[in-house]
XYZ file of N, CA and C in Angstrom:
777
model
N 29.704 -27.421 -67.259
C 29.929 -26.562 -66.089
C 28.616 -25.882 -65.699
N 28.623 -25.807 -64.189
C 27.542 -25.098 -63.972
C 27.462 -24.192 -64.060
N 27.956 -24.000 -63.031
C 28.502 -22.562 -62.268
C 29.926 -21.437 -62.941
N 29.933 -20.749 -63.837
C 30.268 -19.628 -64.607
C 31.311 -18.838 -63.780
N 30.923 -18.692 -62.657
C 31.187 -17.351 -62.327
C 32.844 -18.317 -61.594
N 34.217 -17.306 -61.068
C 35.612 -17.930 -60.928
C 35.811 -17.344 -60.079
N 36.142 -18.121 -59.133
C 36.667 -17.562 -57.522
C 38.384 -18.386 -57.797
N 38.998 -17.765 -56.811
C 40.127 -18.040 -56.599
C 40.555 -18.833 -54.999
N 41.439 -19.591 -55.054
C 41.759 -20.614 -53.979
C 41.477 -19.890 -52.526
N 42.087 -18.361 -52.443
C 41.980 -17.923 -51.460
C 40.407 -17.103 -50.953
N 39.803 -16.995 -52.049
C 38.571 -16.408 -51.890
C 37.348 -17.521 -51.519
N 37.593 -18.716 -51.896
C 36.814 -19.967 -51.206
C 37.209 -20.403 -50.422
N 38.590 -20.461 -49.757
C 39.053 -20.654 -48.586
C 38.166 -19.967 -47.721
N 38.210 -18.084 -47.770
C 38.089 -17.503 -47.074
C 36.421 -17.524 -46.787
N 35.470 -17.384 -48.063
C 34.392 -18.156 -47.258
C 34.352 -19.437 -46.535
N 35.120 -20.335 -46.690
C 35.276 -21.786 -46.227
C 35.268 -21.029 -44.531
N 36.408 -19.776 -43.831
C 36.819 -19.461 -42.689
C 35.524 -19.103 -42.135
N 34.845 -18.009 -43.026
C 33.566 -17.357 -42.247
C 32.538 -18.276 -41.755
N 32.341 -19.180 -42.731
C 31.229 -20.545 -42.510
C 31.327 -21.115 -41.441
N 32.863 -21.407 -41.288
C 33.255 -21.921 -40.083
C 32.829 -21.454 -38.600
N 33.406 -19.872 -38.862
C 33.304 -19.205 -37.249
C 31.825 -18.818 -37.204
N 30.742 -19.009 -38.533
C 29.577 -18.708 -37.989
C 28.678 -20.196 -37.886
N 29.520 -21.419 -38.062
C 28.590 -22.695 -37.763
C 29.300 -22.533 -36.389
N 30.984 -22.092 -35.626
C 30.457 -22.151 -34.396
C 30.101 -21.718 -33.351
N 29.783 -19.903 -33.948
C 29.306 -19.390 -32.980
C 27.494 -19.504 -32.954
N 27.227 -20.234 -34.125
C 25.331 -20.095 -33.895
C 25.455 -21.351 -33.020
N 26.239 -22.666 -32.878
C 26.525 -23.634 -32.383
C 25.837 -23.565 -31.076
N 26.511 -22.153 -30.230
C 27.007 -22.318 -29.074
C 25.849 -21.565 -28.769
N 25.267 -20.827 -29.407
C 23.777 -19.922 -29.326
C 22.925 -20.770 -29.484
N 23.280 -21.732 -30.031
C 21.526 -22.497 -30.977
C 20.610 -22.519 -30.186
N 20.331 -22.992 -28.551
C 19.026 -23.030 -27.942
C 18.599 -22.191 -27.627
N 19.588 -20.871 -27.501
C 18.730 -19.591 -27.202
C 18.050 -18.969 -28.365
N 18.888 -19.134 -29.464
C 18.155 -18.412 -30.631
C 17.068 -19.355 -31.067
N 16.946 -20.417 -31.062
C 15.704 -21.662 -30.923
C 14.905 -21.481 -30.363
N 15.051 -21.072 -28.931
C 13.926 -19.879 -27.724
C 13.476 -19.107 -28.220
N 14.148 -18.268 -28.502
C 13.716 -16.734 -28.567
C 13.312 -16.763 -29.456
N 13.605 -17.580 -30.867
C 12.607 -17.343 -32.392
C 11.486 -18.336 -31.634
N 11.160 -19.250 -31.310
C 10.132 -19.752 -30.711
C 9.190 -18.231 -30.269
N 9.146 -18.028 -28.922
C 8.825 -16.837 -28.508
C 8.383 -15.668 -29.203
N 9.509 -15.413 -30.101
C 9.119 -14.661 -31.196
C 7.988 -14.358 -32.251
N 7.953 -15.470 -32.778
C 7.516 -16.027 -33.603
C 5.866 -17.334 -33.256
N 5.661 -16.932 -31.805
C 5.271 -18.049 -31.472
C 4.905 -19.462 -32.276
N 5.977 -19.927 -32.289
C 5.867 -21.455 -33.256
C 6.338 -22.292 -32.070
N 6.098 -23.594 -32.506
C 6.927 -24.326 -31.715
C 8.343 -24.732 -31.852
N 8.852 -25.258 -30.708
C 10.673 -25.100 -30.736
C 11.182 -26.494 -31.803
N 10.581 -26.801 -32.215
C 10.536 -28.056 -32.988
C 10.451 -27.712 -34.350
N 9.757 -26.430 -34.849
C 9.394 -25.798 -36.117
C 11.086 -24.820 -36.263
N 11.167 -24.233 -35.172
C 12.066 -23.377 -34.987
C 13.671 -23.966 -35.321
N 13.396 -25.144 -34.461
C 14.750 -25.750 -34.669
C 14.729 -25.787 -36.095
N 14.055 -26.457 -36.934
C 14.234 -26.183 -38.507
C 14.712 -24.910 -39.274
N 14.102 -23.776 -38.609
C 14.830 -22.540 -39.119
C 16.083 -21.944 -39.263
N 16.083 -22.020 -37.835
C 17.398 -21.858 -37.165
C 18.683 -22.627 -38.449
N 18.386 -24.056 -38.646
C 19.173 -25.122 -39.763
C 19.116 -24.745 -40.774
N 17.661 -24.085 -41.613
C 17.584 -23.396 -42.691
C 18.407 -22.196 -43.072
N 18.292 -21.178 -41.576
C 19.370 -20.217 -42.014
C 20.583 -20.244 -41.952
N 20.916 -21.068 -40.955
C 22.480 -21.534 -41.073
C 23.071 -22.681 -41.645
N 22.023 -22.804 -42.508
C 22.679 -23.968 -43.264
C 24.261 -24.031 -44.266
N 24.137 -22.867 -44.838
C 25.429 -22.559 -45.739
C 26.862 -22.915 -44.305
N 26.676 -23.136 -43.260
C 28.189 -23.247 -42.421
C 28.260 -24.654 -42.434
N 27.598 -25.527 -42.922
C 27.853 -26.520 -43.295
C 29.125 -27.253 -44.399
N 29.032 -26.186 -45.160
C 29.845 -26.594 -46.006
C 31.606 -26.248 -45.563
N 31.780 -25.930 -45.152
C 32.969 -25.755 -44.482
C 34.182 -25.783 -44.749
N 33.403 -27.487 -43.562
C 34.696 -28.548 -43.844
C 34.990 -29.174 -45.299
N 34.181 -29.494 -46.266
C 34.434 -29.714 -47.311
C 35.057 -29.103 -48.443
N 35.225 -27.489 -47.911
C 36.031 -26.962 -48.614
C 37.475 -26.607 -48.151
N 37.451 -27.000 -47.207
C 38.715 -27.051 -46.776
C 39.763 -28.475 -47.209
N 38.804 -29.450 -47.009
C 38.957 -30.808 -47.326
C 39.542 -31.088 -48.845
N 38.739 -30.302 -49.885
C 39.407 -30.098 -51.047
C 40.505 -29.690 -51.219
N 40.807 -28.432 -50.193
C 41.910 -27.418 -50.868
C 43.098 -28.370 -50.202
N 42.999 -29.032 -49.103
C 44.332 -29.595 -48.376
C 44.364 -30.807 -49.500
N 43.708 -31.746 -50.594
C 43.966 -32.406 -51.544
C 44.524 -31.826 -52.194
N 44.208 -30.541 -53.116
C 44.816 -29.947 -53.742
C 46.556 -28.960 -53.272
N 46.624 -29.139 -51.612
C 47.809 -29.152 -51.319
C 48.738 -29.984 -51.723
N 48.175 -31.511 -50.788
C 48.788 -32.462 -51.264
C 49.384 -32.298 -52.605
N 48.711 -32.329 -53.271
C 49.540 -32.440 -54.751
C 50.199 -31.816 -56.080
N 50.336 -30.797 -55.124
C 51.113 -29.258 -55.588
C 51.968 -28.845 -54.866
N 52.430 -29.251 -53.266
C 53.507 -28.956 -52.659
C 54.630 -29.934 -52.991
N 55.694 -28.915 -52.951
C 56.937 -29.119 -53.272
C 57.748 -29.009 -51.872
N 57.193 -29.269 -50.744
C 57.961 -29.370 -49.252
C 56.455 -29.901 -48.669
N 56.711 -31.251 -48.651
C 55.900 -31.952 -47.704
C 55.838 -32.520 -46.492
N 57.084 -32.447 -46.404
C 57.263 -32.401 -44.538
C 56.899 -30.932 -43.911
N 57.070 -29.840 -44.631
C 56.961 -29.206 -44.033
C 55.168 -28.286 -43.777
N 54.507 -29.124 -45.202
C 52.942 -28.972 -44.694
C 52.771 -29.749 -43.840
N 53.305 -30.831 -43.662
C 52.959 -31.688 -41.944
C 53.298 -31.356 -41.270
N 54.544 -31.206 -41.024
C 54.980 -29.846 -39.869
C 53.761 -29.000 -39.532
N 53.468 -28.002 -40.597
C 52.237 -27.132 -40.052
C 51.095 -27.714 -39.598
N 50.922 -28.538 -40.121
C 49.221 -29.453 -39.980
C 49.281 -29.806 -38.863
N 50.383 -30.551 -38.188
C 50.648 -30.638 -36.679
C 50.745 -30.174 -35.677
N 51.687 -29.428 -36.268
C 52.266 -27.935 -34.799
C 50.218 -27.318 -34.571
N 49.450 -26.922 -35.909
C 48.400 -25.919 -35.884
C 47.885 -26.999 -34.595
N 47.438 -28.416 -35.275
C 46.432 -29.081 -34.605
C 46.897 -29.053 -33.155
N 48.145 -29.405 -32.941
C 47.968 -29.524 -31.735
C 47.707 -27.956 -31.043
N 48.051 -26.950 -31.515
C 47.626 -25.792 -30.608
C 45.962 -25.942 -30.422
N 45.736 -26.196 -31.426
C 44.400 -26.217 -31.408
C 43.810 -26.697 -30.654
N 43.799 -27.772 -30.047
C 43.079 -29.366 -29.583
C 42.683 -28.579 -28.104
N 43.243 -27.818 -27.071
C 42.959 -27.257 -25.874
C 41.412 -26.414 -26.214
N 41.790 -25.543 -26.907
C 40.545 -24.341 -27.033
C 39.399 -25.770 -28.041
N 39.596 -26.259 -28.887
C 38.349 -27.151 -29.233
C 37.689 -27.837 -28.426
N 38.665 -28.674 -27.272
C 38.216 -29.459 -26.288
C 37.144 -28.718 -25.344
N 37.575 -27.345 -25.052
C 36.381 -26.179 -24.671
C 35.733 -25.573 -24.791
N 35.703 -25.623 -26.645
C 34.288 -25.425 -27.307
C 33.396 -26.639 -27.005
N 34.062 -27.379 -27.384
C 32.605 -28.641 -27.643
C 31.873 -28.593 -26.362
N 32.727 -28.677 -25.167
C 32.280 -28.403 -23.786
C 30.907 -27.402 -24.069
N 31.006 -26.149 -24.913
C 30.398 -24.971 -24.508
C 29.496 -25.276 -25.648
N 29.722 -26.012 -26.496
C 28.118 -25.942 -27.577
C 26.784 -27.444 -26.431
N 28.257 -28.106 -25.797
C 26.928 -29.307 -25.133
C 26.590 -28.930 -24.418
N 26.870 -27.169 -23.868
C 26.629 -26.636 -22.480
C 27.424 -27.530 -21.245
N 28.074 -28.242 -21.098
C 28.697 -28.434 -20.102
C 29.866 -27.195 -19.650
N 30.460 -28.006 -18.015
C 31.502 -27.250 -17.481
C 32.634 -27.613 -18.548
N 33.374 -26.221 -18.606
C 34.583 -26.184 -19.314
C 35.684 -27.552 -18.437
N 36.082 -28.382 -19.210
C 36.809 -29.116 -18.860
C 37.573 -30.132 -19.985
N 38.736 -31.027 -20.185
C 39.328 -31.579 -21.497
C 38.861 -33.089 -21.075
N 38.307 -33.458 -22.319
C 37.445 -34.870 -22.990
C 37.707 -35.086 -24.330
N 39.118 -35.815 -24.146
C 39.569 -36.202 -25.552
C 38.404 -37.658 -26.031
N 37.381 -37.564 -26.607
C 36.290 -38.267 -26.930
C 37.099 -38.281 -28.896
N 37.088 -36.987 -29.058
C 37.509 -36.959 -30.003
C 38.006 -35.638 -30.497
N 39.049 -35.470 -31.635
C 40.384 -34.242 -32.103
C 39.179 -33.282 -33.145
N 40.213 -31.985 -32.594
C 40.236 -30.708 -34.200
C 39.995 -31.158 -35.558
N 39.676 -30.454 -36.570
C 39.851 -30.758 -37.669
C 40.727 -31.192 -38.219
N 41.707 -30.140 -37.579
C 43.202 -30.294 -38.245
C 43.452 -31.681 -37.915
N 43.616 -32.240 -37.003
C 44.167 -33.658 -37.247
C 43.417 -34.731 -37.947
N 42.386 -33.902 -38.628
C 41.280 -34.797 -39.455
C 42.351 -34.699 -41.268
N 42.159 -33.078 -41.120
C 42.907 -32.969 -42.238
C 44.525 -33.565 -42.619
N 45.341 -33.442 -41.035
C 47.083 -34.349 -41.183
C 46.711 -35.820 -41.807
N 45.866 -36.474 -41.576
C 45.682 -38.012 -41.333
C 45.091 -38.035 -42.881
N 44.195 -37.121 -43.382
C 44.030 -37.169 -44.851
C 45.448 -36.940 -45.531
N 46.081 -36.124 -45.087
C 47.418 -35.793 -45.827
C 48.222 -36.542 -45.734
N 48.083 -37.494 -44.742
C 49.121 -38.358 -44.364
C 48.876 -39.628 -45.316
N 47.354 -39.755 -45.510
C 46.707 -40.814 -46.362
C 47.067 -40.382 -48.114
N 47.249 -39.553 -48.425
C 47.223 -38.842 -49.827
C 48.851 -39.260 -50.022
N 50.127 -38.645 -49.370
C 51.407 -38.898 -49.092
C 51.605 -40.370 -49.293
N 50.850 -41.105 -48.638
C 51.487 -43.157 -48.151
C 50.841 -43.417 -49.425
N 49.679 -43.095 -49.739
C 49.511 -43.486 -51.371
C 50.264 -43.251 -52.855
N 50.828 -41.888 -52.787
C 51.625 -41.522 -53.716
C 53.200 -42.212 -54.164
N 53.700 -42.487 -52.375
C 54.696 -43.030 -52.345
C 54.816 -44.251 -53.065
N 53.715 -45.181 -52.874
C 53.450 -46.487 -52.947
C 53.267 -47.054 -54.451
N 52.659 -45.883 -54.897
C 52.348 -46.077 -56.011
C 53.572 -45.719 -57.053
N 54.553 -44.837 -56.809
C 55.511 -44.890 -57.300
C 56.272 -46.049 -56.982
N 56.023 -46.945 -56.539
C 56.714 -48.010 -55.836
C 56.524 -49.052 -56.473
N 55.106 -49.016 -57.191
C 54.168 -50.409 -58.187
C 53.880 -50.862 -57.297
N 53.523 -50.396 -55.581
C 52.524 -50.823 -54.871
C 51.471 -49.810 -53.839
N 50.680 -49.496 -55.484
C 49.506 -49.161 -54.928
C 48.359 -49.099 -53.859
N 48.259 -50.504 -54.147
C 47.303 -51.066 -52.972
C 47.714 -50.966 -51.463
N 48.904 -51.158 -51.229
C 49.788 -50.929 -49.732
C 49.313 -49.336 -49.462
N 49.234 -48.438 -50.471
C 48.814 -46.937 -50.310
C 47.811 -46.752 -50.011
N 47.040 -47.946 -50.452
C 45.214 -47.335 -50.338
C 44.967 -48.140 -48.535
N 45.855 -49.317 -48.334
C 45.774 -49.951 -47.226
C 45.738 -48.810 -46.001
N 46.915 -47.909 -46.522
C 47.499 -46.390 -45.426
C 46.170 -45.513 -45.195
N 45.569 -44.931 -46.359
C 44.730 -44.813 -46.501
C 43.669 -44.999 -45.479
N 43.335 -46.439 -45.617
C 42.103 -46.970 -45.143
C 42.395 -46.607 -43.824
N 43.665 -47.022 -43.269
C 44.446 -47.045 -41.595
C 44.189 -45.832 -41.204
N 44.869 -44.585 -41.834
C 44.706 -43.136 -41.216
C 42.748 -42.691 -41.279
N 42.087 -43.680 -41.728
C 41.043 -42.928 -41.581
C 40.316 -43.350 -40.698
N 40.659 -44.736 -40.269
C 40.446 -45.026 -39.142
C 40.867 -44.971 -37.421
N 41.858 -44.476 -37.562
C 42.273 -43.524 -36.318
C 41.708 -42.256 -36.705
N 41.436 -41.554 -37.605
C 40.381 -40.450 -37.542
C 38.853 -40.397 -37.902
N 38.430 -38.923 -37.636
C 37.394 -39.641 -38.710
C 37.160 -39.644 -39.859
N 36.272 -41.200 -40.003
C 36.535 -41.620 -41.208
C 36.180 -41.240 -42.896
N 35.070 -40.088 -42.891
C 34.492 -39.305 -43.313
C 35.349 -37.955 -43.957
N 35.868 -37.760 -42.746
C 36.688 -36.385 -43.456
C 38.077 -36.637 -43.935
N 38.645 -37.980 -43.627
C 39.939 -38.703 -44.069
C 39.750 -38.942 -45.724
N 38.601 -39.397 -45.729
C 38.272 -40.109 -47.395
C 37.947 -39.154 -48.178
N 37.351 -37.784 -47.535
C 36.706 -36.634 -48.386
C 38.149 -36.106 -48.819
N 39.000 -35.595 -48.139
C 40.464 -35.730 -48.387
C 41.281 -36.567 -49.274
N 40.395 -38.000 -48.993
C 41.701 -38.524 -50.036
C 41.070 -38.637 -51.520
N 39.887 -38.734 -51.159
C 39.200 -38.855 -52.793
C 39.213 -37.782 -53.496
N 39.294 -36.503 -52.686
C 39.808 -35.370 -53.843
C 41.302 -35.534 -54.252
N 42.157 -36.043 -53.824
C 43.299 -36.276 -53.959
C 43.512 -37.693 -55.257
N 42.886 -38.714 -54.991
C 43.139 -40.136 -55.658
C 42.777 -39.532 -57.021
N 41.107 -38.990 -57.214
C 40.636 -38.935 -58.273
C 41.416 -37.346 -59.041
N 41.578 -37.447 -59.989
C 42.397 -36.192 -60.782
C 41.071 -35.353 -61.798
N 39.893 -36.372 -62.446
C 39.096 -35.805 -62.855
C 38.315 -34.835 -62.219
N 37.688 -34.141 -62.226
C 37.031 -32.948 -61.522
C 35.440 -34.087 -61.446
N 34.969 -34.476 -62.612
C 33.765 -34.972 -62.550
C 33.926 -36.233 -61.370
N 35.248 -36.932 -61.721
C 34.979 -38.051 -60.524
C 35.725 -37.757 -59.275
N 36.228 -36.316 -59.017
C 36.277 -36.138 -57.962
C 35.182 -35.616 -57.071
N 34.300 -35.004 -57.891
C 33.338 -34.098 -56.875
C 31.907 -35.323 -56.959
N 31.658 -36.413 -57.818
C 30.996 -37.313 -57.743
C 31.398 -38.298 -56.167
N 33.013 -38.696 -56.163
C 32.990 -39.261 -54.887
C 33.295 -38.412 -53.525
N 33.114 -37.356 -54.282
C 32.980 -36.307 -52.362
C 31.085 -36.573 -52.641
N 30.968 -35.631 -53.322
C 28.906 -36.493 -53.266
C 28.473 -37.787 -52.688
N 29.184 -38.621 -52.530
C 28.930 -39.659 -51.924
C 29.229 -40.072 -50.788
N 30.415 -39.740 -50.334
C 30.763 -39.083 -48.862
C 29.970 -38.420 -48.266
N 29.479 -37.789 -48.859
C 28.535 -36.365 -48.064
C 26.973 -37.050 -47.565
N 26.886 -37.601 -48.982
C 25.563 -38.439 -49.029
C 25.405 -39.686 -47.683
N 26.176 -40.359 -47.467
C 26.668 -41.291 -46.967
C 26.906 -41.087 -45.257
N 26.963 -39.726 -45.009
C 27.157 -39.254 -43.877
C 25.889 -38.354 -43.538
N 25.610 -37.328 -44.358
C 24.457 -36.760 -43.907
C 22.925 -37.158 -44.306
N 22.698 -37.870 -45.599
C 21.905 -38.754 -45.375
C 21.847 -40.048 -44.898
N 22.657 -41.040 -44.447
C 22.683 -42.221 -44.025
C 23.043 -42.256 -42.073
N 24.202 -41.857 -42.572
C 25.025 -41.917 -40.976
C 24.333 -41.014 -39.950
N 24.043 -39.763 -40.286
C 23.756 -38.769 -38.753
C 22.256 -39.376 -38.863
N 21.151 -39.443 -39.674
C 20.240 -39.595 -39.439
C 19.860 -41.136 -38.965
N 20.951 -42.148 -38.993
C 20.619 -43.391 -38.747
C 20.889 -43.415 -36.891
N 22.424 -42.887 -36.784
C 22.415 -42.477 -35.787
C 21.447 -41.971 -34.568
N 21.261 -40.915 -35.143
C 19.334 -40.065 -34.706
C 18.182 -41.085 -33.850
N 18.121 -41.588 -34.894
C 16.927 -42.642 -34.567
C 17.139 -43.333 -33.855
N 18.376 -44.077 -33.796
C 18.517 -44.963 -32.682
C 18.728 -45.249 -31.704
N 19.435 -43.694 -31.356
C 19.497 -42.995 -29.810
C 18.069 -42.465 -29.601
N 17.664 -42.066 -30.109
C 16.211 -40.700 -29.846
C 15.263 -41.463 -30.587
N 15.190 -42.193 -31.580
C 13.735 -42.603 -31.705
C 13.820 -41.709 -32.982
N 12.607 -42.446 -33.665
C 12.138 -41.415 -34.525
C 11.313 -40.032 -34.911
N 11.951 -38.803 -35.133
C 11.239 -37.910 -35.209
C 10.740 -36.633 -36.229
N 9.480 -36.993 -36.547
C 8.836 -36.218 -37.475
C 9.647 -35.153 -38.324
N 9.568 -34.256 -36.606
C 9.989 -32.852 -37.081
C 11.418 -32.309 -37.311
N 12.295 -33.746 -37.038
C 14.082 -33.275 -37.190
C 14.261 -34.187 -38.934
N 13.200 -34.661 -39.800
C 13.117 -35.018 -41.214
C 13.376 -33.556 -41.801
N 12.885 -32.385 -42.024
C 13.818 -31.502 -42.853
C 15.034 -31.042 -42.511
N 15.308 -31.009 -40.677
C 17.181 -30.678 -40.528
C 18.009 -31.578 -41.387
N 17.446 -32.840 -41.717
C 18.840 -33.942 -42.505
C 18.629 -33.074 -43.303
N 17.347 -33.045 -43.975
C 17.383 -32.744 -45.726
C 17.955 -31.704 -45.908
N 18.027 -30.232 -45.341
C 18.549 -29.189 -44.878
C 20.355 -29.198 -45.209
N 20.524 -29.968 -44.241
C 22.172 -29.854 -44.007
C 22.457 -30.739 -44.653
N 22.096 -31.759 -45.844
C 22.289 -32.557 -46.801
C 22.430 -31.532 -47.859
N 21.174 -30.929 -48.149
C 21.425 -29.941 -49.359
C 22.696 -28.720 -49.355
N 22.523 -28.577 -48.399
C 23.794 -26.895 -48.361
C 25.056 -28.371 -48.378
N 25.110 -28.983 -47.769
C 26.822 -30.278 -48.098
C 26.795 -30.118 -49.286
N 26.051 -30.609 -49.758
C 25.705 -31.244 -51.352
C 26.018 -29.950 -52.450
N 25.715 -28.662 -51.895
C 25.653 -27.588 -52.501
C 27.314 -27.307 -52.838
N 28.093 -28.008 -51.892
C 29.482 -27.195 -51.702
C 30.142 -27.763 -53.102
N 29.921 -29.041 -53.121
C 30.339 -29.266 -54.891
C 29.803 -28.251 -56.100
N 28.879 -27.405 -56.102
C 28.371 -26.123 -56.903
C 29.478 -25.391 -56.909
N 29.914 -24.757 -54.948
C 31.278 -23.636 -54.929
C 32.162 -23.984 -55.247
N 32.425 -25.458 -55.374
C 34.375 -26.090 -55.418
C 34.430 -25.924 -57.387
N 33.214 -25.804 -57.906
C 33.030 -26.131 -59.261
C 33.515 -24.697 -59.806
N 33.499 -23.693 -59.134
C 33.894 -22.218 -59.715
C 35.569 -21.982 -59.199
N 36.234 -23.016 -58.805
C 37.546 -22.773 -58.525
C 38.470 -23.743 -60.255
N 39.022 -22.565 -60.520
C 40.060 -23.068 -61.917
C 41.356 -23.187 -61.750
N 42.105 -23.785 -60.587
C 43.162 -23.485 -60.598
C 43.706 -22.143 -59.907
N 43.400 -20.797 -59.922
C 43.850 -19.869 -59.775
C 44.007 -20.188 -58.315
N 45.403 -19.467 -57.739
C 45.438 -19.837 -56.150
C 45.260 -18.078 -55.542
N 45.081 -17.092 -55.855
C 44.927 -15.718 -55.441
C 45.887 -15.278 -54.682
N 45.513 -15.012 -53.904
C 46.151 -13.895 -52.479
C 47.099 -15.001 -51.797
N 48.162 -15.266 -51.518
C 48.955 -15.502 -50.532
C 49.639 -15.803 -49.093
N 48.252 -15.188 -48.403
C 48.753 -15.165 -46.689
C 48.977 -16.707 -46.582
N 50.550 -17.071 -46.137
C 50.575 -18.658 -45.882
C 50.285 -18.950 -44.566
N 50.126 -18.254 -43.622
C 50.097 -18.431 -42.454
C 48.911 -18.776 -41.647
N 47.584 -17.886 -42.380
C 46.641 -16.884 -41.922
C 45.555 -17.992 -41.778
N 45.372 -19.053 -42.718
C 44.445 -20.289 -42.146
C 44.661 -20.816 -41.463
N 46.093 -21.571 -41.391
C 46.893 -22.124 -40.236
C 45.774 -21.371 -38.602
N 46.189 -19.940 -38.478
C 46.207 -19.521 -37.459
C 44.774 -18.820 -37.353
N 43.712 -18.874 -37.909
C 42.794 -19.130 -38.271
C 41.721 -20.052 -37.338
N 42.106 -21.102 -37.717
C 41.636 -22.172 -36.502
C 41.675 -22.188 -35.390
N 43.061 -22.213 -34.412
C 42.432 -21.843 -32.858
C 42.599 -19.916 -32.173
N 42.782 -19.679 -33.619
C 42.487 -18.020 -33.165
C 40.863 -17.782 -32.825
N 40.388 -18.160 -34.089
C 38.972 -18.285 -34.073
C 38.625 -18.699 -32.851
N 38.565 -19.955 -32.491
C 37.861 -21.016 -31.429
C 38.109 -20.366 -29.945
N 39.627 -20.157 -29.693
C 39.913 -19.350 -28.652
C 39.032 -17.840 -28.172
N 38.421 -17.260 -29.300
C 38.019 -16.219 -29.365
C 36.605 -16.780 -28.598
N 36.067 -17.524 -29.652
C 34.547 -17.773 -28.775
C 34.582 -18.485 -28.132
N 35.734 -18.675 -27.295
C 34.926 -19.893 -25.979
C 35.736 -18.806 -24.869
N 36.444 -17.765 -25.400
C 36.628 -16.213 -24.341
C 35.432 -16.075 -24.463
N 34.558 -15.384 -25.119
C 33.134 -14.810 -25.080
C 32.476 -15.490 -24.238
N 32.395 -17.132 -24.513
C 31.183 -17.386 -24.243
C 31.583 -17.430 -22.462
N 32.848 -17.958 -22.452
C 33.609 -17.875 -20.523
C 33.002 -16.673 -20.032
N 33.466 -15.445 -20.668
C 33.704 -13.916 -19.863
C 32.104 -13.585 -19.586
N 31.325 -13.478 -20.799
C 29.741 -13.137 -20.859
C 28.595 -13.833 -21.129
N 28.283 -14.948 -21.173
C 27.712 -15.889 -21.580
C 27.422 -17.192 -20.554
N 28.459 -17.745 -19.767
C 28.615 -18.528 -19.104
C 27.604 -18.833 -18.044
């Protein structure tokens, strides 16, 4: 073990929430605060952009801790229709106010561009993948589970479906947080930066943002390593509503004063 020190389910959740609402409110700031530390600082906006990633790097981890704890739903609830129930009803409230964030971090006009869904329906489709496997396998057909699997992660994405199910498949702690490491790896060193290049070309100065937001990902297996089981505090509701409370909130701001 590394990491000593014992947080409880709801106390890494709840950083999991803050990370969240502050990867998306610097999101929606990033070129001004990219400016203005430019300006500031007179560096260039290219040096800056690195900072900016450096200090907000910890909201990276996020989704991955959320990603854990809905595995560790999976396989401790005793009413599983009715965590899909929630996972659904949330996402879809959700999907309006996200569709008008993303609008507001690309700076466009507020308008709906289902390009692509909320988390939450990142997280149902993992749950849904964790569920068709369990079944199956009580069935002595496994493989038909991992087939479900493969299916729900491909109507979502495919990244946060598998980070989901591999905390779920694997029961060891070592080979669970080894194949979220590889997920992570796989996406933030391989995928966004391959991506990068091949739209934009190659560039010098966006080589420490991967390494950056690779390390704080990579880091989140350190925080998931200080959770023992203990589930803490109780609010069942409060993540659920969490998500487009949050989002709704800053894309009011950014509408009313910002816009």
């Amino acid at each position: 073990m590394i990491i000593y020190k014992e947080y409880t389910a709801f106390q890494l959740k709840t950083f999991g929430a803050i990370s969240m609402f502050l990867d998306h409110a610097y999101k929606i700031c990033f070129f001004w605060i990219v400016s203005g530390l430019s300006v500031w600082l007179h560096l260039g906006e290219e040096i800056c952009y690195n900072i900016v990633t450096l200090l907000f790097g910890v909201t990276s981890m996020s989704f991955f801790i959320f990603a854990f704890f809905c595995a560790e739903s999976c396989r401790y609830t005793k009413h599983r229709f009715r965590y899909l129930r929630n996972l659904l009803v949330f996402a879809v409230l959700s999907e309006i106010p996200f569709q008008y964030l993303v609008d507001t971090i690309e700076g466009e006009t507020l308008k709906l561009q289902f390009g692509f869904t909320n988390v939450l329906f990142t997280l149902l489709l993992g749950t849904c993948a964790c569920f068709a496997y369990e079944e199956m396998k009580k069935r002595g057909k496994g493989w038909i589970g991992l087939l479900a699997a493969v299916l729900c992660a491909g109507i979502a994405w495919v990244y946060g479906v598998m980070a989901v199910f591999a905390c779920y498949f694997f029961r060891e702690k070592k080979q669970k947080f080894t194949a979220l490491g590889i997920i992570i790896f796989l996406l933030y060193g391989i995928r966004i930066p391959a991506e990068d290049i091949l739209s934009y070309g190659f560039d010098l100065y966006m080589l420490p943002s991967y390494f950056i937001k690779l390390f704080f990902c990579l880091g989140t297996i350190l925080v998931l390593q200080t959770y023992h089981g203990v589930k803490g505090k109780g609010m069942k509701y409060f993540f659920y509503l969490f998500y487009p409370v949050h989002i709704s909130l800053l894309v009011f701001v950014y509408a009313v004063f910002l816009a």
